[in-house]
Amino acid sequence: MPGPRRRGRRSCALIALAAPSASAWTGCWPARGRVEPRVASDARMVLAMRPSAPAALGSSGADVAEGEKVGVLLLNLGGPDTLDQVEPFLYNLFSDPEIITLPGAVRWLNGPLAWIIAKTRAPMSREGYKQVLDGGSPQLRTTLAQGAAIEAALSTRGVSAKSYIGMRYWHPYTDEALAAIKADGVQRLVVLPLYPQFSISTSGSSLRLLEREYYQDEQLRLLKNVVIPAWYNRQGYVHSMARLIASRIDMLPEGERAGAHVFFSAHGLPQKYVQELGDPYQQQIEATVSFVMARLRVLGYSNPDTLAYQSKVGPVPWLQPYTDEKIKELAGGGVSSLVVVPISFVSEHIETLEEIDIEYRELAEEAGITHWERVPALGVEEDFIEDLASAVVEALPRMEQRPLQEIDEGRPVSLRVVNDLVSLRSKEEIGAEYGPVRVRNYRRGGFTPKA
């Protein structure tokens, strides 16, 4: 028999540890001394769901001129399509200086170091993909299907649009998507990161890269654009999640349904991103759970729930409680049935298919959990897709820059505004490193350098 599965094995696919300036979030340079933590109560989140626009809104409501070419750019991190691509995918991941940051004098070692890490990790990673992903990540297949479904939903609203896909670490890359957008003569572009909750380590990382490439191109600079930075509070997304959870509760034996524990597992993040860089991710995750559970109550389900964070790597503290520890705690407290919800994922990949379905399920069974149901990622759920289409329609008239605070509200803003928030400066320039985040002292000088 094979030995026990090693706990904590991670693909790192969602851990792009970017470290933007904390001052970029607050809108000014920090005063002398350390950066003050920006706690959740100061974020002034809009803790209310946003209703979807009706499908019959039509092109006049979307403010699109007849014949005007509209593009929707879907952003995600990407993953290898075949086993042969695992090693080069890992190289792309680890050669990113925002994941492994070296001092300037030895920065040239980024490439060789990434090559060594990719060579070392590739055999284990290939085995993981071979076991659970049928040889490759399903993320691209799912994203293509989501794009086609959004196009169809927009068509019913009177908007003729074409979707494009820009992956962070594998094909199709962001520059490939932008080349297609230019070739097609797109006149309005809605950028839609496929992350319900905004984080500087996911949406922020993709948007930083997008802005770098977007504004270096003279033709693209003239293209009107708008970013939907977060959509955790949209009604269609919340209702779709609640419906999928309810269906999984109903799959349990009748005697287990009422007491089944709804276990939300979100991808983790180092605590200092929230405490010192003002990352809104944790608050938006918690708000999402509140919205979904409120909807479940409306549907007649009164199950208890728990939120935990998975995929921790390294020695620094991450958002807590940790998924593995919380599973053992619940089992020790007498919980026998879990309905597990990957709350921050909208497509299946190695964190759901291996980490949750294999590692955490194995841990749960060892701890005494007797009934386990895992809610699937949203994929192309109809209400979810319809809601994303509504978000695009609502965003089209809003091609002007909006205040930074609107990112907290999940409201459409321009690409430039989002990346003013997530500074393009390197981690070395702000004194930040992988793991513990250090921020140098700056004197307040009125305007930021970008202003």
PDB file of C-alpha atoms in Angstrom, residues 225-409:
ATOM      1  CA  ASN A 225     -11.788  50.166 -20.632  1.00  0.00           C
ATOM      2  CA  VAL A 226     -13.403  49.414 -17.324  1.00  0.00           C
ATOM      3  CA  VAL A 227     -12.553  46.842 -14.651  1.00  0.00           C
ATOM      4  CA  ILE A 228     -15.037  44.937 -12.504  1.00  0.00           C
ATOM      5  CA  PRO A 229     -12.695  44.421  -9.544  1.00  0.00           C
ATOM      6  CA  ALA A 230     -14.952  42.224  -7.387  1.00  0.00           C
ATOM      7  CA  TRP A 231     -18.413  40.698  -7.564  1.00  0.00           C
ATOM      8  CA  TYR A 232     -18.740  38.775  -4.288  1.00  0.00           C
ATOM      9  CA  ASN A 233     -21.862  40.770  -3.421  1.00  0.00           C
ATOM     10  CA  ARG A 234     -23.843  40.148  -6.585  1.00  0.00           C
ATOM     11  CA  GLN A 235     -27.173  38.417  -6.187  1.00  0.00           C
ATOM     12  CA  GLY A 236     -26.767  35.874  -8.975  1.00  0.00           C
ATOM     13  CA  TYR A 237     -23.422  34.679  -7.621  1.00  0.00           C
ATOM     14  CA  VAL A 238     -24.761  34.364  -4.083  1.00  0.00           C
ATOM     15  CA  HIS A 239     -27.961  32.613  -5.132  1.00  0.00           C
ATOM     16  CA  SER A 240     -26.057  30.151  -7.303  1.00  0.00           C
ATOM     17  CA  MET A 241     -23.760  29.255  -4.435  1.00  0.00           C
ATOM     18  CA  ALA A 242     -26.688  28.783  -2.057  1.00  0.00           C
ATOM     19  CA  ARG A 243     -28.559  26.586  -4.519  1.00  0.00           C
ATOM     20  CA  LEU A 244     -25.556  24.312  -5.047  1.00  0.00           C
ATOM     21  CA  ILE A 245     -25.047  23.988  -1.291  1.00  0.00           C
ATOM     22  CA  ALA A 246     -28.711  23.140  -0.764  1.00  0.00           C
ATOM     23  CA  SER A 247     -28.523  20.433  -3.418  1.00  0.00           C
ATOM     24  CA  ARG A 248     -25.550  18.852  -1.663  1.00  0.00           C
ATOM     25  CA  ILE A 249     -27.284  18.956   1.724  1.00  0.00           C
ATOM     26  CA  ASP A 250     -30.222  17.151   0.126  1.00  0.00           C
ATOM     27  CA  MET A 251     -27.875  14.390  -1.055  1.00  0.00           C
ATOM     28  CA  LEU A 252     -27.064  13.390   2.528  1.00  0.00           C
ATOM     29  CA  PRO A 253     -29.043  10.674   4.335  1.00  0.00           C
ATOM     30  CA  GLU A 254     -32.259  12.167   5.661  1.00  0.00           C
ATOM     31  CA  GLY A 255     -31.165  11.890   9.268  1.00  0.00           C
ATOM     32  CA  GLU A 256     -27.951  13.832   8.593  1.00  0.00           C
ATOM     33  CA  ARG A 257     -29.342  16.784   6.666  1.00  0.00           C
ATOM     34  CA  ALA A 258     -30.519  19.084   9.457  1.00  0.00           C
ATOM     35  CA  GLY A 259     -27.291  18.797  11.442  1.00  0.00           C
ATOM     36  CA  ALA A 260     -24.875  18.829   8.514  1.00  0.00           C
ATOM     37  CA  HIS A 261     -22.163  21.442   8.914  1.00  0.00           C
ATOM     38  CA  VAL A 262     -21.650  23.805   5.953  1.00  0.00           C
ATOM     39  CA  PHE A 263     -17.878  24.188   5.756  1.00  0.00           C
ATOM     40  CA  PHE A 264     -16.614  27.106   3.645  1.00  0.00           C
ATOM     41  CA  SER A 265     -12.979  26.718   2.577  1.00  0.00           C
ATOM     42  CA  ALA A 266     -11.371  29.785   1.002  1.00  0.00           C
ATOM     43  CA  HIS A 267      -7.873  30.096  -0.379  1.00  0.00           C
ATOM     44  CA  GLY A 268      -5.620  31.541   2.288  1.00  0.00           C
ATOM     45  CA  LEU A 269      -3.493  34.672   2.360  1.00  0.00           C
ATOM     46  CA  PRO A 270      -0.677  35.864   4.670  1.00  0.00           C
ATOM     47  CA  GLN A 271      -2.176  37.884   7.516  1.00  0.00           C
ATOM     48  CA  LYS A 272       0.051  40.882   6.871  1.00  0.00           C
ATOM     49  CA  TYR A 273      -1.592  41.481   3.522  1.00  0.00           C
ATOM     50  CA  VAL A 274      -4.790  42.280   5.375  1.00  0.00           C
ATOM     51  CA  GLN A 275      -3.263  43.914   8.447  1.00  0.00           C
ATOM     52  CA  GLU A 276      -0.620  46.113   6.812  1.00  0.00           C
ATOM     53  CA  LEU A 277      -1.448  46.344   3.117  1.00  0.00           C
ATOM     54  CA  GLY A 278      -5.199  46.801   3.528  1.00  0.00           C
ATOM     55  CA  ASP A 279      -6.139  43.819   1.369  1.00  0.00           C
ATOM     56  CA  PRO A 280      -9.977  43.581   1.377  1.00  0.00           C
ATOM     57  CA  TYR A 281      -9.999  39.832   0.648  1.00  0.00           C
ATOM     58  CA  GLN A 282     -10.817  38.566   4.143  1.00  0.00           C
ATOM     59  CA  GLN A 283     -13.702  40.945   4.676  1.00  0.00           C
ATOM     60  CA  GLN A 284     -15.146  40.178   1.262  1.00  0.00           C
ATOM     61  CA  ILE A 285     -14.874  36.424   1.954  1.00  0.00           C
ATOM     62  CA  GLU A 286     -16.661  36.838   5.290  1.00  0.00           C
ATOM     63  CA  ALA A 287     -19.352  38.964   3.656  1.00  0.00           C
ATOM     64  CA  THR A 288     -19.810  36.299   0.964  1.00  0.00           C
ATOM     65  CA  VAL A 289     -20.387  33.622   3.606  1.00  0.00           C
ATOM     66  CA  SER A 290     -22.936  35.854   5.337  1.00  0.00           C
ATOM     67  CA  PHE A 291     -24.808  36.467   2.095  1.00  0.00           C
ATOM     68  CA  VAL A 292     -24.848  32.774   1.152  1.00  0.00           C
ATOM     69  CA  MET A 293     -26.014  31.619   4.583  1.00  0.00           C
ATOM     70  CA  ALA A 294     -28.747  34.275   4.606  1.00  0.00           C
ATOM     71  CA  ARG A 295     -29.963  32.957   1.268  1.00  0.00           C
ATOM     72  CA  LEU A 296     -29.909  29.385   2.598  1.00  0.00           C
ATOM     73  CA  ARG A 297     -32.139  30.509   5.489  1.00  0.00           C
ATOM     74  CA  VAL A 298     -34.594  31.887   2.949  1.00  0.00           C
ATOM     75  CA  LEU A 299     -34.550  28.514   1.206  1.00  0.00           C
ATOM     76  CA  GLY A 300     -35.430  26.802   4.484  1.00  0.00           C
ATOM     77  CA  TYR A 301     -32.004  25.538   5.597  1.00  0.00           C
ATOM     78  CA  SER A 302     -30.772  26.362   9.103  1.00  0.00           C
ATOM     79  CA  ASN A 303     -27.512  24.412   9.118  1.00  0.00           C
ATOM     80  CA  PRO A 304     -24.530  25.614  11.157  1.00  0.00           C
ATOM     81  CA  ASP A 305     -21.549  26.929   9.200  1.00  0.00           C
ATOM     82  CA  THR A 306     -17.817  27.524   9.507  1.00  0.00           C
ATOM     83  CA  LEU A 307     -15.302  29.497   7.444  1.00  0.00           C
ATOM     84  CA  ALA A 308     -11.667  28.389   7.227  1.00  0.00           C
ATOM     85  CA  TYR A 309      -8.682  29.050   4.949  1.00  0.00           C
ATOM     86  CA  GLN A 310      -6.666  26.486   3.020  1.00  0.00           C
ATOM     87  CA  SER A 311      -3.368  26.196   1.131  1.00  0.00           C
ATOM     88  CA  LYS A 312      -1.049  27.753   3.724  1.00  0.00           C
ATOM     89  CA  VAL A 313       2.631  27.562   2.826  1.00  0.00           C
ATOM     90  CA  GLY A 314       5.720  28.778   4.655  1.00  0.00           C
ATOM     91  CA  PRO A 315       6.292  29.766   8.277  1.00  0.00           C
ATOM     92  CA  VAL A 316       4.460  33.107   8.411  1.00  0.00           C
ATOM     93  CA  PRO A 317       0.912  33.329   9.848  1.00  0.00           C
ATOM     94  CA  TRP A 318      -1.882  33.136   7.284  1.00  0.00           C
ATOM     95  CA  LEU A 319      -5.573  33.888   7.656  1.00  0.00           C
ATOM     96  CA  GLN A 320      -7.121  31.608  10.251  1.00  0.00           C
ATOM     97  CA  PRO A 321      -8.630  29.229  11.173  1.00  0.00           C
ATOM     98  CA  TYR A 322      -6.822  26.791   8.899  1.00  0.00           C
ATOM     99  CA  THR A 323      -8.979  24.293   7.038  1.00  0.00           C
ATOM    100  CA  ASP A 324      -7.159  21.166   8.216  1.00  0.00           C
ATOM    101  CA  GLU A 325      -7.188  22.228  11.875  1.00  0.00           C
ATOM    102  CA  LYS A 326     -10.838  23.241  11.771  1.00  0.00           C
ATOM    103  CA  ILE A 327     -11.909  19.918  10.236  1.00  0.00           C
ATOM    104  CA  LYS A 328     -10.267  18.045  13.110  1.00  0.00           C
ATOM    105  CA  GLU A 329     -11.806  20.425  15.652  1.00  0.00           C
ATOM    106  CA  LEU A 330     -15.321  19.956  14.265  1.00  0.00           C
ATOM    107  CA  ALA A 331     -14.926  16.181  14.153  1.00  0.00           C
ATOM    108  CA  GLY A 332     -13.697  16.203  17.741  1.00  0.00           C
ATOM    109  CA  GLY A 333     -16.771  18.209  18.721  1.00  0.00           C
ATOM    110  CA  GLY A 334     -19.151  15.593  17.376  1.00  0.00           C
ATOM    111  CA  VAL A 335     -19.817  16.785  13.829  1.00  0.00           C
ATOM    112  CA  SER A 336     -20.359  13.785  11.570  1.00  0.00           C
ATOM    113  CA  SER A 337     -21.446  15.375   8.265  1.00  0.00           C
ATOM    114  CA  LEU A 338     -19.672  18.091   6.291  1.00  0.00           C
ATOM    115  CA  VAL A 339     -20.852  19.931   3.180  1.00  0.00           C
ATOM    116  CA  VAL A 340     -17.624  21.499   1.933  1.00  0.00           C
ATOM    117  CA  VAL A 341     -17.824  24.698  -0.122  1.00  0.00           C
ATOM    118  CA  PRO A 342     -14.781  26.016  -2.075  1.00  0.00           C
ATOM    119  CA  ILE A 343     -16.021  29.563  -1.666  1.00  0.00           C
ATOM    120  CA  SER A 344     -13.327  31.481  -3.573  1.00  0.00           C
ATOM    121  CA  PHE A 345     -13.127  29.176  -6.617  1.00  0.00           C
ATOM    122  CA  VAL A 346     -15.304  29.381  -9.740  1.00  0.00           C
ATOM    123  CA  SER A 347     -13.521  26.608 -11.679  1.00  0.00           C
ATOM    124  CA  GLU A 348     -12.080  23.276 -10.656  1.00  0.00           C
ATOM    125  CA  HIS A 349      -8.327  22.909 -10.407  1.00  0.00           C
ATOM    126  CA  ILE A 350      -5.707  21.284  -8.238  1.00  0.00           C
ATOM    127  CA  GLU A 351      -6.739  23.100  -5.032  1.00  0.00           C
ATOM    128  CA  THR A 352     -10.246  21.690  -5.249  1.00  0.00           C
ATOM    129  CA  LEU A 353      -9.682  18.340  -6.938  1.00  0.00           C
ATOM    130  CA  GLU A 354      -6.611  17.301  -4.984  1.00  0.00           C
ATOM    131  CA  GLU A 355      -6.331  19.433  -1.869  1.00  0.00           C
ATOM    132  CA  ILE A 356     -10.007  19.352  -0.908  1.00  0.00           C
ATOM    133  CA  ASP A 357     -11.271  16.166  -2.543  1.00  0.00           C
ATOM    134  CA  ILE A 358      -8.315  13.982  -1.581  1.00  0.00           C
ATOM    135  CA  GLU A 359      -6.205  15.513   1.195  1.00  0.00           C
ATOM    136  CA  TYR A 360      -8.915  17.136   3.302  1.00  0.00           C
ATOM    137  CA  ARG A 361     -11.428  14.356   2.757  1.00  0.00           C
ATOM    138  CA  GLU A 362      -8.833  11.806   3.867  1.00  0.00           C
ATOM    139  CA  LEU A 363      -8.119  13.924   6.945  1.00  0.00           C
ATOM    140  CA  ALA A 364     -11.842  14.259   7.703  1.00  0.00           C
ATOM    141  CA  GLU A 365     -12.426  10.519   7.515  1.00  0.00           C
ATOM    142  CA  GLU A 366      -9.456   9.841   9.775  1.00  0.00           C
ATOM    143  CA  ALA A 367     -10.877  12.389  12.255  1.00  0.00           C
ATOM    144  CA  GLY A 368     -14.293  10.685  12.340  1.00  0.00           C
ATOM    145  CA  ILE A 369     -16.374  12.491   9.706  1.00  0.00           C
ATOM    146  CA  THR A 370     -18.712   9.864   8.253  1.00  0.00           C
ATOM    147  CA  HIS A 371     -20.554  11.861   5.572  1.00  0.00           C
ATOM    148  CA  TRP A 372     -18.785  14.221   3.154  1.00  0.00           C
ATOM    149  CA  GLU A 373     -20.302  16.208   0.299  1.00  0.00           C
ATOM    150  CA  ARG A 374     -18.264  18.694  -1.708  1.00  0.00           C
ATOM    151  CA  VAL A 375     -20.043  21.512  -3.524  1.00  0.00           C
ATOM    152  CA  PRO A 376     -18.716  21.865  -7.099  1.00  0.00           C
ATOM    153  CA  ALA A 377     -17.211  25.082  -8.412  1.00  0.00           C
ATOM    154  CA  LEU A 378     -19.736  27.294 -10.180  1.00  0.00           C
ATOM    155  CA  GLY A 379     -18.475  26.677 -13.700  1.00  0.00           C
ATOM    156  CA  VAL A 380     -21.298  27.677 -16.064  1.00  0.00           C
ATOM    157  CA  GLU A 381     -24.212  27.695 -13.604  1.00  0.00           C
ATOM    158  CA  GLU A 382     -26.965  29.631 -15.375  1.00  0.00           C
ATOM    159  CA  ASP A 383     -27.755  32.232 -12.687  1.00  0.00           C
ATOM    160  CA  PHE A 384     -24.044  32.832 -12.146  1.00  0.00           C
ATOM    161  CA  ILE A 385     -23.358  33.404 -15.841  1.00  0.00           C
ATOM    162  CA  GLU A 386     -26.441  35.596 -16.218  1.00  0.00           C
ATOM    163  CA  ASP A 387     -25.236  37.710 -13.320  1.00  0.00           C
ATOM    164  CA  LEU A 388     -21.753  38.153 -14.799  1.00  0.00           C
ATOM    165  CA  ALA A 389     -23.408  39.254 -18.043  1.00  0.00           C
ATOM    166  CA  SER A 390     -25.480  41.761 -16.078  1.00  0.00           C
ATOM    167  CA  ALA A 391     -22.303  43.054 -14.436  1.00  0.00           C
ATOM    168  CA  VAL A 392     -20.783  43.632 -17.869  1.00  0.00           C
ATOM    169  CA  VAL A 393     -23.892  45.473 -19.081  1.00  0.00           C
ATOM    170  CA  GLU A 394     -23.848  47.688 -15.995  1.00  0.00           C
ATOM    171  CA  ALA A 395     -20.153  48.426 -16.480  1.00  0.00           C
ATOM    172  CA  LEU A 396     -20.286  49.439 -20.144  1.00  0.00           C
ATOM    173  CA  PRO A 397     -21.539  53.000 -19.606  1.00  0.00           C
ATOM    174  CA  ARG A 398     -18.945  53.556 -16.894  1.00  0.00           C
ATOM    175  CA  MET A 399     -15.716  53.968 -18.803  1.00  0.00           C
ATOM    176  CA  GLU A 400     -14.533  56.882 -16.706  1.00  0.00           C
ATOM    177  CA  GLN A 401     -12.246  56.471 -13.720  1.00  0.00           C
ATOM    178  CA  ARG A 402     -13.938  56.005 -10.378  1.00  0.00           C
ATOM    179  CA  PRO A 403     -12.713  56.594  -6.793  1.00  0.00           C
ATOM    180  CA  LEU A 404     -10.502  53.934  -5.268  1.00  0.00           C
ATOM    181  CA  GLN A 405     -13.027  53.195  -2.543  1.00  0.00           C
ATOM    182  CA  GLU A 406     -15.386  51.715  -5.137  1.00  0.00           C
ATOM    183  CA  ILE A 407     -13.125  48.673  -5.320  1.00  0.00           C
ATOM    184  CA  ASP A 408     -14.381  47.825  -1.818  1.00  0.00           C
ATOM    185  CA  GLU A 409     -17.911  48.001  -3.139  1.00  0.00           C
TER     186      GLU A 409
END
